[in-house]
CSV table of C-alpha atoms and ligand atoms in Angstrom, one decimal:
chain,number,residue,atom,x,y,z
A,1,UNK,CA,-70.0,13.2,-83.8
A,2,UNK,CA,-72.3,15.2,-81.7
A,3,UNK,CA,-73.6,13.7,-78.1
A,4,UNK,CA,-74.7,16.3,-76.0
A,5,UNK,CA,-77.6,16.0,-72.7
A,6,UNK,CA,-79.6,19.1,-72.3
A,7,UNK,CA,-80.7,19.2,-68.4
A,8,UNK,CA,-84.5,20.1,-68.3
A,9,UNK,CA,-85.2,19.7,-64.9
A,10,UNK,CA,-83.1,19.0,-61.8
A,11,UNK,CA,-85.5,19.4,-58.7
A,12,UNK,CA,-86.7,16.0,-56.6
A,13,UNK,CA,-89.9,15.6,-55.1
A,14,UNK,CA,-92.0,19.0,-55.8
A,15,UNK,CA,-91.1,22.0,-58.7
A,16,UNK,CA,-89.6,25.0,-56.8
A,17,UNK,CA,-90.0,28.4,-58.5
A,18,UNK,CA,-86.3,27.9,-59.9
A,19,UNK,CA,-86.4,24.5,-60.5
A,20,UNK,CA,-88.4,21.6,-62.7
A,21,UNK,CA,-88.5,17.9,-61.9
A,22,UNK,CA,-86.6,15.4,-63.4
A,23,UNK,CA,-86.0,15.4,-67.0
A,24,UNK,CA,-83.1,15.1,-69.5
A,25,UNK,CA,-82.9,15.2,-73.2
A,26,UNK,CA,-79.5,13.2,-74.9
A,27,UNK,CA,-79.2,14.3,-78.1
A,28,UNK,CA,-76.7,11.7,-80.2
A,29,UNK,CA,-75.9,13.3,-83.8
A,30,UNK,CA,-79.3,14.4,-83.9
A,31,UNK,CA,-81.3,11.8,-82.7
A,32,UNK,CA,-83.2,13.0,-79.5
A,33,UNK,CA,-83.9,11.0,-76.7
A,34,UNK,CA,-86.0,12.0,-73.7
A,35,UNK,CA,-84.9,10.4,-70.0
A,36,UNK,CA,-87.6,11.0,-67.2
A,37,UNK,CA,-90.4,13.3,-68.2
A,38,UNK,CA,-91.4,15.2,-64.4
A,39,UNK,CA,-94.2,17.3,-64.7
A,40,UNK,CA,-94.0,20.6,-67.3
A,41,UNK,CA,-91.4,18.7,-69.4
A,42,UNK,CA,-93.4,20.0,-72.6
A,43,UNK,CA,-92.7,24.1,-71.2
A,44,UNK,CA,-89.2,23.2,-70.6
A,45,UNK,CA,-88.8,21.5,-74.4
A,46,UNK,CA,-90.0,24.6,-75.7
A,47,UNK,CA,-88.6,27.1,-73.2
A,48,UNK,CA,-84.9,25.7,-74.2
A,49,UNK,CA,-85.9,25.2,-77.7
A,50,UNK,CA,-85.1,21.4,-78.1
A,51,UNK,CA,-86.9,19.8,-81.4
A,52,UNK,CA,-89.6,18.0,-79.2
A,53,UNK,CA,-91.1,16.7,-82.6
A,54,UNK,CA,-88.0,14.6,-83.1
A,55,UNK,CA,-87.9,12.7,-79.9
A,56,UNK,CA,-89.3,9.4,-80.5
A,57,UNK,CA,-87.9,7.3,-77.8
A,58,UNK,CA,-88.8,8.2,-73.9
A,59,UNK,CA,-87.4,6.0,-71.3
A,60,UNK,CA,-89.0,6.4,-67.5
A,61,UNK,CA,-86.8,5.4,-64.0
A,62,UNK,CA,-89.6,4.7,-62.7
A,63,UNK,CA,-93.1,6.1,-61.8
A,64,UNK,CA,-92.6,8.6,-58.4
A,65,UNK,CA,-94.6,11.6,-59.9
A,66,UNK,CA,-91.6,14.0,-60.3
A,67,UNK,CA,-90.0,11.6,-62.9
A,68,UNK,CA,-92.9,11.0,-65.0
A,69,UNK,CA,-95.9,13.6,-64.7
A,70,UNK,CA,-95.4,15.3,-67.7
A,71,UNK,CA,-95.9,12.5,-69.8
A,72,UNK,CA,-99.3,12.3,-70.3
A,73,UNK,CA,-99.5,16.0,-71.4
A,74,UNK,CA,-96.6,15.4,-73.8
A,75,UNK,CA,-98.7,12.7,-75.4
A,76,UNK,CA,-101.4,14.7,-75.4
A,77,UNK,CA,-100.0,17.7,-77.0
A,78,UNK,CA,-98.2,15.3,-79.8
A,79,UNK,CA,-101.6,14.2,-80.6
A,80,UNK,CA,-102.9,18.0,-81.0
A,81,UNK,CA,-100.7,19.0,-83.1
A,82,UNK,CA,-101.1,16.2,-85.2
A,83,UNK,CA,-98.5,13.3,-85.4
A,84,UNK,CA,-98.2,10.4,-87.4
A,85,UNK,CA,-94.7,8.7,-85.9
A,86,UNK,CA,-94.3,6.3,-83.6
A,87,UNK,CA,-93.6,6.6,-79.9
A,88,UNK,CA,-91.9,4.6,-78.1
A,89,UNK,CA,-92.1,4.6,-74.0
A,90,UNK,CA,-89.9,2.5,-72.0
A,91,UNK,CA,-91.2,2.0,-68.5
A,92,UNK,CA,-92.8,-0.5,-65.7
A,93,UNK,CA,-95.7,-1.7,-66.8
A,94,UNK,CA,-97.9,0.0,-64.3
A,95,UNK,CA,-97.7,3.3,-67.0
A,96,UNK,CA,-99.1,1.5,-69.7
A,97,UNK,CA,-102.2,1.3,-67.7
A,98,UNK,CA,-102.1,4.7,-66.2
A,99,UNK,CA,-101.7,6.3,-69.6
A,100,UNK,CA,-104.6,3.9,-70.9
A,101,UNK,CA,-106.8,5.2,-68.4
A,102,UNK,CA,-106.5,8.6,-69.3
A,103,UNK,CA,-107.3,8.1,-72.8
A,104,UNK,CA,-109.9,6.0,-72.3
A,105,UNK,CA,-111.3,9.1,-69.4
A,106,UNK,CA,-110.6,11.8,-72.3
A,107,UNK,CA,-112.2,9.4,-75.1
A,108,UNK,CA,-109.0,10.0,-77.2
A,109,UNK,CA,-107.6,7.9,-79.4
A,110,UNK,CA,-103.8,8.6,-81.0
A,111,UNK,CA,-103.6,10.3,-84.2
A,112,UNK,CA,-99.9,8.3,-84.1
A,113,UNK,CA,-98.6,5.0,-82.3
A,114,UNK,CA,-97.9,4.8,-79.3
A,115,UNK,CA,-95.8,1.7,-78.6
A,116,UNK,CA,-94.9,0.7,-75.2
A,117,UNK,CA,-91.9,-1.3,-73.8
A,118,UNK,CA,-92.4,-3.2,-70.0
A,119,UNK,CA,-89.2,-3.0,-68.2
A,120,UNK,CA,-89.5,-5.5,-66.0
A,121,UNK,CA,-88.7,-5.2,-62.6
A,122,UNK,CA,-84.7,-6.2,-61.1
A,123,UNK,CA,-83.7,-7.1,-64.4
A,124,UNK,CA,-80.7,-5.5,-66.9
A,125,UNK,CA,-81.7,-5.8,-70.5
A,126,UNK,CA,-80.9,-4.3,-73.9
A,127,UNK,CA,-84.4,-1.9,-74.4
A,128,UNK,CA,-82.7,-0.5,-77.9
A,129,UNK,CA,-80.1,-1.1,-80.8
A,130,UNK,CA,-79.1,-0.1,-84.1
A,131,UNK,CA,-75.8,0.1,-85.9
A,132,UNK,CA,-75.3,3.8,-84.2
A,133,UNK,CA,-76.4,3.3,-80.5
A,134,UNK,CA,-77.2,0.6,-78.0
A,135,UNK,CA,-79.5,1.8,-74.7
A,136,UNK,CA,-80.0,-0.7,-71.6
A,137,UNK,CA,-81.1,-0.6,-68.1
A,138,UNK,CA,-80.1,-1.8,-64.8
A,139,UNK,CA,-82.2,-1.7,-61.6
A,140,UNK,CA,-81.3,0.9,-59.0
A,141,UNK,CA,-81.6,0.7,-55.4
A,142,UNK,CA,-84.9,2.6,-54.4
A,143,UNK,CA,-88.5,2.2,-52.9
A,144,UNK,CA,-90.3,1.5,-56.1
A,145,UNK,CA,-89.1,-0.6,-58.8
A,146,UNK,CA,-86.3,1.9,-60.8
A,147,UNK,CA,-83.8,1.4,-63.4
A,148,UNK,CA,-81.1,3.2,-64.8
A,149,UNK,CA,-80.2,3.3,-68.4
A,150,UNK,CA,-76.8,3.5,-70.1
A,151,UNK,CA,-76.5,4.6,-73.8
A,152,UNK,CA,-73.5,3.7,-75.4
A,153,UNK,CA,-72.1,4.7,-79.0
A,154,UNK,CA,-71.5,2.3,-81.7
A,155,UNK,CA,-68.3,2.5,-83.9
A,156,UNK,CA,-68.5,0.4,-87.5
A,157,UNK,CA,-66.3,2.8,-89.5
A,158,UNK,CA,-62.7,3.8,-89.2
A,159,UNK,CA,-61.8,7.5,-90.2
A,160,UNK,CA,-60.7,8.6,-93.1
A,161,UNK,CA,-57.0,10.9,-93.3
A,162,UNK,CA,-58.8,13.5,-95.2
A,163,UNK,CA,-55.5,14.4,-97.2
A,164,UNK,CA,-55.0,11.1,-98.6
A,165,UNK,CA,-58.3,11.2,-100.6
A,166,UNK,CA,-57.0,14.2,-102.9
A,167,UNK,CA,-53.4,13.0,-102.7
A,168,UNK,CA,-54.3,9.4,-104.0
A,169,UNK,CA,-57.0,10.4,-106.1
A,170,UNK,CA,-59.5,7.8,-104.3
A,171,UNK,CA,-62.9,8.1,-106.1
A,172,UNK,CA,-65.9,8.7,-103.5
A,173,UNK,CA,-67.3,5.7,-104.3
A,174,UNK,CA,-64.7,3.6,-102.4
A,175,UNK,CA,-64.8,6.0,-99.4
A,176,UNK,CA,-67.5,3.4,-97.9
A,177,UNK,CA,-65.2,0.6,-98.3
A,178,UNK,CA,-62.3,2.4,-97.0
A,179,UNK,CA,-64.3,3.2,-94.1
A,180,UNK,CA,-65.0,-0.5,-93.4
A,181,UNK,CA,-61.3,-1.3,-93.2
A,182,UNK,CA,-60.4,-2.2,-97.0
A,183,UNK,CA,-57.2,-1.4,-98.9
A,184,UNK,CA,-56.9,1.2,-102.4
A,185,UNK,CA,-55.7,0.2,-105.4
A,186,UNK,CA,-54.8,3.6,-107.1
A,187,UNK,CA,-54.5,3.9,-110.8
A,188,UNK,CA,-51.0,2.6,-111.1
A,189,UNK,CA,-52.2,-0.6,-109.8
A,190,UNK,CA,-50.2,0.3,-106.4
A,191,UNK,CA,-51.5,-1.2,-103.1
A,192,UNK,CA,-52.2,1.2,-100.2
A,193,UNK,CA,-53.2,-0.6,-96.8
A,194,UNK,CA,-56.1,0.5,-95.0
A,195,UNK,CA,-54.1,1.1,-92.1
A,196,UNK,CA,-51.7,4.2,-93.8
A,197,UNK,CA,-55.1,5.5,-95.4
A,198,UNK,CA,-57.3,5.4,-92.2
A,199,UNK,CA,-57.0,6.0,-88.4
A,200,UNK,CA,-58.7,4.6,-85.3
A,201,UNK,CA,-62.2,6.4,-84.1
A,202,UNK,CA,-62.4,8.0,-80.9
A,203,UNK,CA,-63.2,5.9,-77.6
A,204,UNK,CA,-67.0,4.8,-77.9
A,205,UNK,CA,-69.1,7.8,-75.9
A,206,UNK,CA,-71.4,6.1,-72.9
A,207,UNK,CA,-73.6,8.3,-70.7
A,208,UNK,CA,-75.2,6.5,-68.0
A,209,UNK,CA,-78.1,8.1,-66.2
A,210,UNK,CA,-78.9,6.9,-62.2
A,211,UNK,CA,-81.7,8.5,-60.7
A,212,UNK,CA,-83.3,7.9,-57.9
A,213,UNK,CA,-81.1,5.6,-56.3
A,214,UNK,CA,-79.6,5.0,-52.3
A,215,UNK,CA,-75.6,4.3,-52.1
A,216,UNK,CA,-75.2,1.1,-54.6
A,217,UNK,CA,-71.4,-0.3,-55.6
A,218,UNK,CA,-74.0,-3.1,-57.4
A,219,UNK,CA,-74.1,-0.4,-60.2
A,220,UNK,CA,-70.7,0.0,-61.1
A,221,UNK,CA,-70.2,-2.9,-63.6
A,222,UNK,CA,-73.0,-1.2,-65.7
A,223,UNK,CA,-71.7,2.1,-65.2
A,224,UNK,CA,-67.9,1.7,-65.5
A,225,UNK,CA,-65.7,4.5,-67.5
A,226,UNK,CA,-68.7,6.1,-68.8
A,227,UNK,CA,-67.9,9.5,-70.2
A,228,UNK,CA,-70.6,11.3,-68.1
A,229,UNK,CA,-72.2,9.8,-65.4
A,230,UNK,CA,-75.5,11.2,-64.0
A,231,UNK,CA,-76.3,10.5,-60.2
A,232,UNK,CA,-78.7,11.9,-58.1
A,233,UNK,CA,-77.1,13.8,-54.7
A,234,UNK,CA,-80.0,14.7,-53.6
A,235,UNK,CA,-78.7,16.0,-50.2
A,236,UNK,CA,-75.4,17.2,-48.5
A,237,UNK,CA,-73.4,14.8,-46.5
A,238,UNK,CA,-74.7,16.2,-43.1
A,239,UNK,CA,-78.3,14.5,-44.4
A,240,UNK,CA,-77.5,11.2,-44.8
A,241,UNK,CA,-79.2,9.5,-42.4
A,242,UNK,CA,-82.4,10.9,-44.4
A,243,UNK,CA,-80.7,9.4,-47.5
A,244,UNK,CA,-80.3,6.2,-46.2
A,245,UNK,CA,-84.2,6.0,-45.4
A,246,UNK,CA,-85.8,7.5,-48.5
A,247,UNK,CA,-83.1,5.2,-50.5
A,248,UNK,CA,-81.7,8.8,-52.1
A,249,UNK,CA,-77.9,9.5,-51.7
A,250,UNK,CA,-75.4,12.1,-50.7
A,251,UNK,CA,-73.0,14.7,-52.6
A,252,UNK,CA,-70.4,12.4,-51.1
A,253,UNK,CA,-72.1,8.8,-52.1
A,254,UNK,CA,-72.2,9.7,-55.9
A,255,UNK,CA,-69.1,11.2,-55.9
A,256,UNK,CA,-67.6,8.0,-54.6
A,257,UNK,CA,-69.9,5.6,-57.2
A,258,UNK,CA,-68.2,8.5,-59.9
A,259,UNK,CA,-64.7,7.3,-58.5
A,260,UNK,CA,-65.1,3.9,-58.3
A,261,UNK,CA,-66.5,3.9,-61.5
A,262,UNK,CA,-63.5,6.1,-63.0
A,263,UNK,CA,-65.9,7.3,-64.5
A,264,UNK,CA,-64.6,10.8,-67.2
A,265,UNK,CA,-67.2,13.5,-65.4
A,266,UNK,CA,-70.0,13.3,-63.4
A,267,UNK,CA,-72.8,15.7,-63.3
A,268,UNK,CA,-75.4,15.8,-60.3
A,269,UNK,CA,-79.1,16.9,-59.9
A,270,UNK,CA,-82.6,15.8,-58.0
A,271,UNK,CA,-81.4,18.7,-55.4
A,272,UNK,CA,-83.8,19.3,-52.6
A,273,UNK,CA,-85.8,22.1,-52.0
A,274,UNK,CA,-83.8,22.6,-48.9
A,275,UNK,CA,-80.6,24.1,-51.4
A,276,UNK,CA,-81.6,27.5,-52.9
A,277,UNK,CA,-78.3,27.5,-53.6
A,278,UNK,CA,-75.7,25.0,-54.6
A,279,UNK,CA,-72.3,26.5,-54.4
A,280,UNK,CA,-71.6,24.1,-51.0
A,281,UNK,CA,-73.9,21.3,-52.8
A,282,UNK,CA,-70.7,21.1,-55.6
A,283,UNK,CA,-67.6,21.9,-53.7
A,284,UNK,CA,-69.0,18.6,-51.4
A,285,UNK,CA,-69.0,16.7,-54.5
A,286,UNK,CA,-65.8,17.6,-55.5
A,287,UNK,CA,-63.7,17.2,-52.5
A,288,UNK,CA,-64.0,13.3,-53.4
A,289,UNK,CA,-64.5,13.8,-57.3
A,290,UNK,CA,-63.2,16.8,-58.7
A,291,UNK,CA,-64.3,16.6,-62.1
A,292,UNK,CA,-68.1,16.7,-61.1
A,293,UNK,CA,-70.6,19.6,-62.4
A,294,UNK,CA,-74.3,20.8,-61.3
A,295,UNK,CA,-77.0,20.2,-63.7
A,296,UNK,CA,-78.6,23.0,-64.2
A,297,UNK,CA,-81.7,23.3,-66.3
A,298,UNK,CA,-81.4,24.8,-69.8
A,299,UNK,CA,-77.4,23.7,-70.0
A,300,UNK,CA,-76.0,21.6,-72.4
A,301,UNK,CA,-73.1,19.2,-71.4
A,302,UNK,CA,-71.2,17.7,-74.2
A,303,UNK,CA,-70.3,14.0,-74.0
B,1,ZN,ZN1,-88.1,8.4,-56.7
């Protein structure tokens, strides 16, 4: 099972020459899904390689410009080169209108469907499901309406002991079954138990993804023991005061939402221009939370 989240851009407020605004790209066994799309998203899909083609879903925070500028020439370019899917935004319903407006300015009109999801403002609800995933938000603490979103695996089959299929002769046919907890009858008509032929998955993956957001403790019952956390430190502890009032946070205050949360790892981003360099920006976070990483653009964390 393959969840991995590929950092795209890890700047706040403007690009710098090193650094892109927000954007993230979780890719779960395949499936890609885009979170935040700052401005030159589409460069950074293509600088790192990602499959841009099979991201269907795209899910905004909220609409400052470095979190969602890049969308419009994402649509734009999926249009050009021609496809025919759907796409599905998730967002506060002011985009809809903003990305209406510049097709109706360019007199274009989508080769391919573009279907859009209001998230409405202070409010935690399930956006997506299916038997593999389950994505939600929950608002954040900022000066514009802004959610975070949590996507959390989906378990419906036990594994298999790989050794037992040849030793017992089971037929792939009733590998399904198996899978869904039955017993095997093998050709002498003797009963194995599901539980001597099978073992228990692996804990359910959850990656939650908070940015922008102040110092909130209100998050932690969406956020708690996910397997990677994202949270925006935008500055160093000596800044807080300036956190407080743009409603950003600290090295320190996401560390300590990471240990409250117990949460497995926690990765920050949404630096300032201010940090060239972020060698102090990590040891900060990790004199509270120790398993805490940078996210830098073009890596890949696994989940
Ligand atoms: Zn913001």
């Amino acid at each position: 099972m393959k969840w991995e989240l590929t950092v795209l851009g890890s700047s706040s407020a403007t690009p710098t020459s090193e650094r892109n605004p927000s954007a993230q790209v979780l890719n779960c066994d395949d499936r890609l899904f885009l979170i935040d799309c700052g401005e030159g998203t589409q460069m950074q899909l293509r600088k790192f390689k990602v499959k841009f083609q099979c991201i269907d879903h795209i899910f905004i925070s909220h609409l400052h410009g470095d979190h969602y500028l890049g969308l419009a020439g994402l649509m734009f370019t999926y249009h050009l080169l021609g496809r025919t899917k759907e796409l599905h935004v998730y967002a506060n319903a002011w985009l809809r209108d903003i990305i209406d407006l510049q097709l109706k300015a360019s007199g274009t009109t989508l080769l391919y469907p573009l279907i859009f999801h209001d998230i409405p403002e202070n409010k935690a609800i399930s956006l997506f499901e299916d038997n593999k995933i389950g994505i939600s938000c929950f608002p954040l603490l900022h000066r514009v309406p802004t959610h975070g979103f949590i996507f959390r695996q989906k378990f419906t089959e036990r594994n298999i002991i790989k050794e037992k299929i040849e030793k017992l002769e089971i037929p792939m046919r009733q590998l399904a079954a198996i899978k869904g907890g039955a017993d095997f009858t093998d050709k002498n008509g003797m009963v194995h138990p599901n539980s001597e032929l099978t073992f228990e998955p692996p804990p359910a993956k959850m990656f939650a993804y908070c940015s922008d957001t102040g110092f909130s403790p209100k998050i932690l019952p969406y956020i708690k023991n996910a397997s990677l956390l994202y949270h925006e430190a935008t500055f160093m502890h000596d800044m807080q005061s300036n956190a407080d009032e743009k409603q950003h946070s600290t090295t320190i205050q996401a560390a300590t939402i990471a240990k409250k949360a117990q949460v497995n790892k926690l990765l920050i981003g949404h630096f300032s221009a201010r940090y060239d360099e972020l060698t102090e920006v990590i040891e900060e976070t990790r004199s509270v939370f120790p398993e805490a990483e940078l996210a830098i653009e073009g890596s890949t964390y696994k989940i």
